[in-house]
Short mmCIF file of C-alpha atoms in Angstrom, two decimals:
data_model
loop_
_atom_site.label_atom_id
_atom_site.label_comp_id
_atom_site.label_asym_id
_atom_site.label_seq_id
_atom_site.Cartn_x
_atom_site.Cartn_y
_atom_site.Cartn_z
CA MET P 1 0.45 -0.29 -0.46
CA LYS P 2 1.06 3.72 -0.96
CA PRO P 3 1.90 5.99 1.71
CA ARG P 4 -1.32 8.02 1.04
CA GLU P 5 -3.56 5.24 0.91
CA ARG P 6 -1.86 4.20 3.90
CA VAL P 7 -3.08 6.92 6.20
CA LEU P 8 -5.78 8.13 4.42
CA ARG P 9 -7.68 5.13 5.18
CA ALA P 10 -6.40 5.54 8.71
CA LEU P 11 -8.16 9.52 8.80
CA ASN P 12 -11.29 7.41 7.31
CA ILE P 13 -10.81 4.76 10.47
CA GLN P 14 -10.00 1.74 8.32
CA GLU P 15 -7.46 -0.42 8.84
CA PRO P 16 -4.87 -0.04 6.20
CA ASP P 17 -2.07 -2.53 5.42
CA ARG P 18 0.16 -1.44 8.60
CA VAL P 19 -0.42 1.63 11.12
CA PRO P 20 1.12 4.88 9.08
CA ALA P 21 4.01 6.69 11.09
CA ASP P 22 4.56 10.66 11.08
CA LEU P 23 7.69 13.18 12.55
CA GLY P 24 8.01 16.75 11.44
CA GLY P 25 5.19 19.01 12.03
CA MET P 26 5.30 21.66 14.74
CA ASN P 27 3.40 19.56 17.07
CA THR P 28 4.53 16.46 15.88
CA GLY P 29 8.46 16.29 15.31
CA ILE P 30 12.08 16.42 16.29
CA GLU P 31 13.67 19.20 18.72
CA ALA P 32 16.93 20.75 16.85
CA ASP P 33 19.40 19.34 19.87
CA ALA P 34 18.06 15.85 19.29
CA TYR P 35 18.09 15.65 15.95
CA GLU P 36 22.01 17.04 15.38
CA ASP P 37 22.09 13.77 18.04
CA LEU P 38 19.79 11.58 16.16
CA LYS P 39 21.81 12.40 13.10
CA ARG P 40 25.35 11.83 14.21
CA HIS P 41 23.76 8.15 15.42
CA LEU P 42 22.73 7.05 12.00
CA GLY P 43 25.49 7.92 10.26
CA ILE P 44 23.53 11.25 8.43
CA SER P 45 25.54 14.45 7.35
CA GLY P 46 23.78 18.07 6.27
CA PRO P 47 22.80 20.73 8.27
CA THR P 48 19.52 21.11 9.79
CA MET P 49 17.18 23.00 8.75
CA VAL P 50 15.00 24.33 11.14
CA SER P 51 10.90 25.80 10.86
CA ALA P 52 10.48 27.45 13.91
CA ARG P 53 12.58 28.43 16.16
CA ALA P 54 14.00 25.23 16.98
CA HIS P 55 11.69 22.43 15.77
CA ALA P 56 13.81 20.52 12.67
CA VAL P 57 12.61 19.56 9.19
CA PRO P 58 13.19 15.67 8.66
CA ALA P 59 15.91 15.28 5.93
CA GLU P 60 14.56 12.54 2.93
CA GLU P 61 17.29 9.96 4.07
CA VAL P 62 15.72 10.11 8.19
CA LEU P 63 12.23 9.81 6.76
CA GLN P 64 12.88 7.21 4.41
CA ARG P 65 14.74 5.22 7.66
CA PHE P 66 11.53 5.24 10.01
CA ASN P 67 9.18 4.21 7.15
CA ILE P 68 7.26 7.92 7.67
CA ASP P 69 3.97 8.01 5.78
CA THR P 70 3.63 12.01 5.40
CA ARG P 71 5.72 14.55 4.07
CA TYR P 72 5.04 17.95 4.85
CA VAL P 73 4.60 21.93 4.10
CA TYR P 74 6.08 24.60 5.58
CA PRO P 75 4.35 27.97 4.95
CA TYR P 76 7.45 29.83 7.50
CA ARG P 77 10.81 30.40 5.09
CA LEU P 78 13.22 27.67 6.64
CA LYS P 79 16.45 28.54 8.40
CA GLN P 80 19.95 26.45 9.39
CA TRP P 81 20.56 25.76 12.50
CA ASN P 82 22.68 27.69 14.74
CA SER P 83 22.85 26.74 18.40
CA GLU P 84 24.68 30.31 18.84
CA ALA P 85 22.22 32.92 16.78
CA ILE P 86 19.06 30.72 17.20
CA SER P 87 19.96 31.49 21.23
CA ASN P 88 19.49 35.75 20.77
CA SER P 89 16.15 37.04 21.10
CA SER P 90 13.64 37.94 19.20
CA THR P 91 10.53 39.60 18.93
CA ASP P 92 7.48 38.26 16.46
CA GLU P 93 5.08 39.35 14.32
CA TRP P 94 2.97 40.17 17.07
CA GLY P 95 4.95 42.11 19.33
CA VAL P 96 5.79 39.62 21.73
CA LYS P 97 9.90 38.97 22.72
CA TRP P 98 11.33 35.52 22.91
CA ALA P 99 14.42 34.74 24.89
CA ARG P 100 16.19 31.82 25.49
CA PRO P 101 18.29 31.26 29.16
CA GLU P 102 21.57 29.45 28.50
CA SER P 103 20.39 27.18 30.85
CA SER P 104 16.99 25.96 28.76
CA TYR P 105 16.45 24.56 25.33
CA TYR P 106 13.85 26.27 24.71
CA PHE P 107 12.43 30.26 24.78
CA ASP P 108 10.33 31.92 27.58
CA ILE P 109 8.03 34.86 26.91
CA VAL P 110 10.42 38.07 28.23
CA HIS P 111 7.84 40.99 26.92
CA SER P 112 3.62 41.08 26.14
CA PRO P 113 2.93 44.08 24.58
CA LEU P 114 -0.23 44.46 25.24
CA SER P 115 -0.31 43.58 29.23
CA ASP P 116 -0.93 47.05 30.32
CA ALA P 117 -3.70 47.58 27.59
CA SER P 118 -7.20 48.88 27.17
CA LEU P 119 -10.33 48.59 24.94
CA ALA P 120 -9.11 52.11 23.09
CA ASP P 121 -5.35 50.24 22.85
CA LEU P 122 -6.52 47.06 21.03
CA GLU P 123 -8.19 49.56 18.19
CA ARG P 124 -4.72 51.18 18.13
CA TYR P 125 -2.36 47.99 18.23
CA ALA P 126 -0.74 46.77 15.03
CA PHE P 127 -1.83 42.88 14.53
CA PRO P 128 -0.40 42.04 11.68
CA THR P 129 -2.02 40.33 8.60
CA ARG P 130 -0.50 38.27 6.23
CA ASP P 131 2.09 40.52 4.77
CA ASP P 132 3.75 40.91 7.81
CA TYR P 133 4.86 36.70 7.58
CA ASP P 134 7.93 35.40 6.57
CA TRP P 135 6.38 32.82 3.89
CA GLN P 136 8.35 30.08 2.18
CA PRO P 137 9.27 31.10 -1.53
CA ASP P 138 7.29 28.72 -4.36
CA LEU P 139 4.59 27.95 -1.03
CA GLU P 140 2.40 27.05 -3.92
CA GLU P 141 4.48 24.84 -5.97
CA LYS P 142 5.91 22.60 -3.15
CA ALA P 143 2.84 21.81 -2.13
CA ARG P 144 1.63 21.03 -5.04
CA PHE P 145 5.53 18.74 -5.91
CA LEU P 146 4.23 17.17 -2.92
CA TYR P 147 1.20 16.24 -3.63
CA GLU P 148 1.71 15.60 -7.42
CA GLU P 149 4.85 14.10 -8.03
CA THR P 150 5.18 11.63 -4.37
CA ASP P 151 3.44 8.84 -2.75
CA TYR P 152 2.97 10.86 0.34
CA ALA P 153 0.22 12.46 3.31
CA VAL P 154 0.93 16.11 2.86
CA VAL P 155 0.05 17.70 5.97
CA ALA P 156 -0.10 21.78 6.42
CA ASN P 157 2.46 22.65 9.00
CA ALA P 158 0.44 24.78 11.95
CA LEU P 159 1.03 28.70 10.84
CA ASP P 160 1.20 29.95 14.61
CA VAL P 161 0.27 28.57 18.36
CA GLY P 162 -3.65 28.14 19.29
CA LEU P 163 -6.42 31.15 19.80
CA PHE P 164 -5.74 31.15 23.79
CA GLU P 165 -2.60 30.79 23.18
CA ARG P 166 -1.46 33.16 20.78
CA THR P 167 -4.19 35.99 22.84
CA TRP P 168 -2.89 35.64 26.13
CA PHE P 169 0.94 35.47 24.23
CA ILE P 170 0.21 39.13 23.92
CA ARG P 171 -1.58 39.93 26.89
CA GLY P 172 0.08 38.15 29.25
CA PHE P 173 -0.68 34.82 30.77
CA GLU P 174 -2.00 35.49 34.44
CA GLN P 175 -3.41 38.80 32.84
CA PHE P 176 -5.01 37.45 30.78
CA MET P 177 -6.80 34.49 32.74
CA VAL P 178 -8.00 37.95 35.18
CA ASP P 179 -9.84 38.56 32.20
CA LEU P 180 -11.56 36.02 31.23
CA VAL P 181 -12.64 35.90 34.44
CA LEU P 182 -12.98 39.54 35.89
CA ASP P 183 -12.79 41.18 32.20
CA GLN P 184 -14.91 39.25 30.28
CA GLU P 185 -15.32 42.09 27.16
CA PHE P 186 -12.57 43.30 27.04
CA ALA P 187 -11.15 39.41 26.98
CA GLY P 188 -13.48 38.64 24.26
CA ALA P 189 -12.66 41.76 22.22
CA LEU P 190 -8.94 41.29 21.99
CA LEU P 191 -9.80 36.85 21.67
CA GLU P 192 -11.97 38.72 18.58
CA LYS P 193 -8.95 40.61 17.31
CA VAL P 194 -6.49 37.88 17.15
CA LEU P 195 -9.10 35.75 15.28
CA GLU P 196 -9.79 38.10 12.58
CA SER P 197 -5.46 38.43 12.46
CA LYS P 198 -5.60 34.57 12.29
CA LEU P 199 -7.84 34.28 9.74
CA ASP P 200 -6.87 36.00 7.79
CA ALA P 201 -2.95 34.50 7.60
CA LEU P 202 -5.08 31.87 6.73
CA ASP P 203 -7.07 32.05 4.71
CA TYR P 204 -3.73 33.80 2.67
CA TYR P 205 -2.22 30.06 3.61
CA LEU P 206 -4.81 27.71 2.48
CA GLY P 207 -5.50 29.68 -0.48
CA LYS P 208 -1.78 28.35 -1.51
CA VAL P 209 -2.15 25.33 -0.66
CA GLY P 210 -5.87 23.77 0.11
CA LYS P 211 -5.82 21.96 -2.62
CA TYR P 212 -3.10 19.85 -2.10
CA ILE P 213 -2.92 18.66 1.44
CA HIS P 214 -4.92 16.15 3.05
CA VAL P 215 -4.23 17.68 6.33
CA ILE P 216 -4.39 20.92 8.12
CA MET P 217 -2.28 21.06 11.62
CA LEU P 218 -5.08 23.20 13.42
CA GLY P 219 -4.48 23.78 17.78
CA ASP P 220 -4.91 25.15 21.32
CA ASP P 221 -2.96 24.88 24.44
CA LEU P 222 -6.44 24.62 27.03
CA ALA P 223 -5.18 21.88 29.39
CA MET P 224 -3.32 20.91 32.20
CA GLN P 225 -2.01 17.86 33.23
CA ASP P 226 -4.99 16.81 35.51
CA GLY P 227 -7.48 19.10 33.15
CA PRO P 228 -8.96 22.15 32.51
CA LEU P 229 -6.91 25.26 32.54
CA PHE P 230 -10.33 26.81 32.72
CA SER P 231 -14.09 25.93 33.50
CA LEU P 232 -15.85 24.04 30.45
CA ASP P 233 -18.36 26.70 30.48
CA LEU P 234 -15.82 29.92 30.38
CA TYR P 235 -14.62 27.21 26.52
CA ARG P 236 -18.08 27.54 25.73
CA ARG P 237 -19.06 31.38 26.29
CA LEU P 238 -15.59 32.96 25.28
CA ILE P 239 -13.15 30.47 23.06
CA LYS P 240 -15.53 27.57 21.28
CA PRO P 241 -17.46 29.51 19.01
CA ARG P 242 -14.15 31.59 17.96
CA GLN P 243 -12.46 28.28 17.26
CA LYS P 244 -15.46 26.84 15.05
CA GLU P 245 -14.56 30.23 13.04
CA ILE P 246 -11.44 29.17 12.02
CA ASN P 247 -12.12 25.40 11.82
CA ASP P 248 -15.31 27.13 9.28
CA LEU P 249 -12.55 28.61 6.99
CA VAL P 250 -10.93 25.75 7.05
CA ARG P 251 -13.56 23.97 5.33
CA SER P 252 -14.73 26.61 2.66
CA LYS P 253 -10.83 26.59 1.42
CA THR P 254 -10.01 22.40 1.36
CA ASP P 255 -11.35 19.40 1.81
CA ALA P 256 -8.21 18.39 4.00
CA LYS P 257 -8.52 16.79 7.63
CA ILE P 258 -8.54 19.18 10.21
CA PHE P 259 -5.94 18.01 13.15
CA PHE P 260 -6.33 19.76 16.22
CA HIS P 261 -3.57 19.47 19.29
CA CYS P 262 -4.18 20.26 22.89
CA CYS P 263 -1.66 18.72 25.56
CA GLY P 264 -2.54 17.46 28.84
CA SER P 265 -6.24 16.20 29.83
CA ALA P 266 -7.52 17.34 27.10
CA TYR P 267 -10.44 14.74 27.44
CA PRO P 268 -13.00 17.13 28.84
CA PHE P 269 -13.21 19.41 25.47
CA ILE P 270 -13.40 15.61 22.99
CA GLU P 271 -17.31 15.94 22.68
CA ASP P 272 -16.53 19.73 21.79
CA PHE P 273 -14.11 19.82 19.15
CA LEU P 274 -16.13 17.59 17.56
CA GLU P 275 -18.61 19.66 17.53
CA ILE P 276 -16.67 21.70 16.50
CA GLY P 277 -15.63 20.00 13.18
CA VAL P 278 -12.21 18.66 14.95
CA ASP P 279 -11.32 15.14 12.78
CA ILE P 280 -7.81 13.93 14.25
CA LEU P 281 -6.56 15.01 18.10
CA ASN P 282 -3.32 15.20 19.10
CA PRO P 283 -0.56 14.43 21.11
CA VAL P 284 -2.39 12.09 23.01
CA GLN P 285 -0.59 13.10 25.90
CA VAL P 286 -1.18 9.49 27.89
CA SER P 287 0.54 10.49 31.13
CA ALA P 288 -1.82 13.39 31.20
CA ALA P 289 -5.19 12.54 33.71
CA ASN P 290 -8.15 11.01 31.71
CA MET P 291 -5.98 10.08 28.90
CA ASP P 292 -5.92 6.10 29.28
CA THR P 293 -5.87 5.02 25.71
CA ALA P 294 -7.29 1.84 25.56
CA ASN P 295 -10.43 4.29 26.97
CA LEU P 296 -10.86 6.87 24.56
CA LYS P 297 -10.68 4.33 22.00
CA ARG P 298 -13.58 3.06 23.31
CA GLN P 299 -15.31 5.65 23.39
CA PHE P 300 -14.18 7.78 20.46
CA GLY P 301 -12.04 5.51 18.91
CA SER P 302 -15.45 5.69 15.13
CA GLN P 303 -15.91 9.43 15.76
CA ILE P 304 -12.16 10.90 15.94
CA VAL P 305 -8.51 9.81 14.45
CA PHE P 306 -6.20 10.05 17.16
CA TRP P 307 -2.45 11.26 15.81
CA GLY P 308 0.06 10.84 18.66
CA GLY P 309 -0.33 8.40 22.13
CA GLY P 310 2.33 6.94 19.94
CA CYS P 311 4.82 6.61 23.06
CA ASP P 312 4.58 8.48 26.47
CA THR P 313 7.73 11.74 26.08
CA GLN P 314 7.31 11.81 29.65
CA HIS P 315 9.18 9.19 30.87
CA VAL P 316 9.90 6.44 28.60
CA LEU P 317 10.78 8.10 25.98
CA GLN P 318 13.09 10.13 27.49
CA PHE P 319 14.44 8.28 30.44
CA GLY P 320 13.66 4.65 29.80
CA SER P 321 15.70 2.05 27.84
CA PRO P 322 14.78 0.60 24.54
CA ALA P 323 12.95 -2.48 25.98
CA ASP P 324 11.10 0.00 27.64
CA VAL P 325 9.93 1.62 24.18
CA ASP P 326 9.15 -1.16 22.94
CA ARG P 327 6.32 -2.44 25.08
CA GLU P 328 5.26 1.48 25.71
CA VAL P 329 5.37 1.49 21.49
CA LYS P 330 3.47 -1.69 21.93
CA GLN P 331 1.13 -1.41 24.36
CA ARG P 332 -0.36 1.90 22.49
CA ILE P 333 -0.66 0.23 19.58
CA ASN P 334 -2.41 -3.27 20.85
CA ASP P 335 -4.91 0.23 22.28
CA LEU P 336 -5.17 2.60 19.35
CA ALA P 337 -4.70 0.44 15.94
CA PRO P 338 -7.58 -1.88 15.96
CA GLY P 339 -9.82 -0.45 13.34
CA GLY P 340 -8.06 2.05 12.07
CA GLY P 341 -8.25 5.94 13.25
CA PHE P 342 -4.50 5.98 13.71
CA VAL P 343 -2.05 7.56 12.30
CA PHE P 344 1.76 6.67 14.56
CA ASN P 345 3.72 9.69 15.60
CA GLN P 346 5.48 9.68 19.70
CA VAL P 347 3.32 12.89 22.11
CA HIS P 348 4.39 15.56 21.04
CA CYS P 349 7.96 16.66 19.97
CA ILE P 350 11.55 14.58 21.13
CA GLN P 351 12.62 16.87 23.21
CA PRO P 352 16.65 17.35 22.61
CA ASP P 353 18.46 14.82 25.48
CA VAL P 354 16.16 11.52 24.43
CA PRO P 355 18.58 8.96 23.20
CA PRO P 356 19.03 8.45 19.73
CA GLU P 357 18.89 4.48 20.32
CA ASN P 358 15.68 5.25 21.93
CA ILE P 359 14.08 6.59 18.89
CA CYS P 360 15.50 4.45 16.57
CA ALA P 361 13.68 1.25 18.87
CA MET P 362 10.25 3.45 18.72
CA TYR P 363 10.15 3.44 15.44
CA ASP P 364 11.58 -0.05 14.97
CA ALA P 365 8.87 -1.63 17.28
CA MET P 366 6.22 0.75 15.31
CA LYS P 367 6.69 -1.48 12.19
CA LYS P 368 6.80 -4.59 14.44
CA TYR P 369 3.67 -4.05 15.76
CA GLY P 370 2.26 -1.31 13.58
CA VAL P 371 0.37 -4.60 11.67
CA TYR P 372 -2.95 -5.23 9.47
CA PRO P 373 -4.77 -7.59 10.23
CA ARG P 374 -4.21 -6.66 14.45
CA GLY P 375 -3.43 -10.33 16.03
#
């Protein structure tokens, strides 16, 4: 079976010849430091390209080694990984300033431009438009090539973080959480401004690639390890209707399946996600509350595709042995694969200190256990 057919059968909740495998997206990829270690382990040379800060773009040789069935359309201009350059502070299109401490692998927000803003300030602030982004040159041509000249499933990589996340990025997390409770007029107005900006960029992106893709990555981190960040009532009044507007735009521009990323204990939101048109849930954070893979499959396996959950990244992939990884992958495949509706990927991105031996063990186990018909 060709990779594209394999993925499409899984997305239609049907059993292909084996579980399809993914690597390379903003929420399903590998961090550059881990990727550099993996290349050395595999004896692969050449520069490491990144799609956003430190998210590596895997080389074709790596994708072939792990039998990856997806290929990505990256919206923004790729950059060559340079650990020194990447450690510098930067300001994004929204005016949010980021910096990476010397002791960290990750960037922190050091300035949120609307932290002290009033309603009147929102009208004066220059929210980004489609013209403010550093789009990938020949974006449409690259998408067309993947669609017409390869047999892989084509995935449109995420444009940005989610609506809620982007809003608190520019307001500050603590202040926006206060707004959601004590100043819902301001919170709604800010969400609306962010929504308008995101819809403008998404409209441009899908205008270029929409007819060539099979999956579009969206998402919003709404949960913690043990449950939602806020009440479901608040989510349903202020955030969910605006997420639906995003999904409605997607439906008007492409036939691609909607992939929705929500870290943590996403379980309480799944029925809401289904109501607003989500087809695929990611990352299936198996170590979070109420995210037992067997139970998720029983409850929702006929309604939603699980993309991720193939190996726990908080404990097993990072700190376990290759044998531990093998057992974990076997369990998750046994839970999520029956009947189709499962695309294999670890839980979120592979972190910088994950041993390359464990990465190889994970994909080797996927190949070993992920066959249909299920035994």
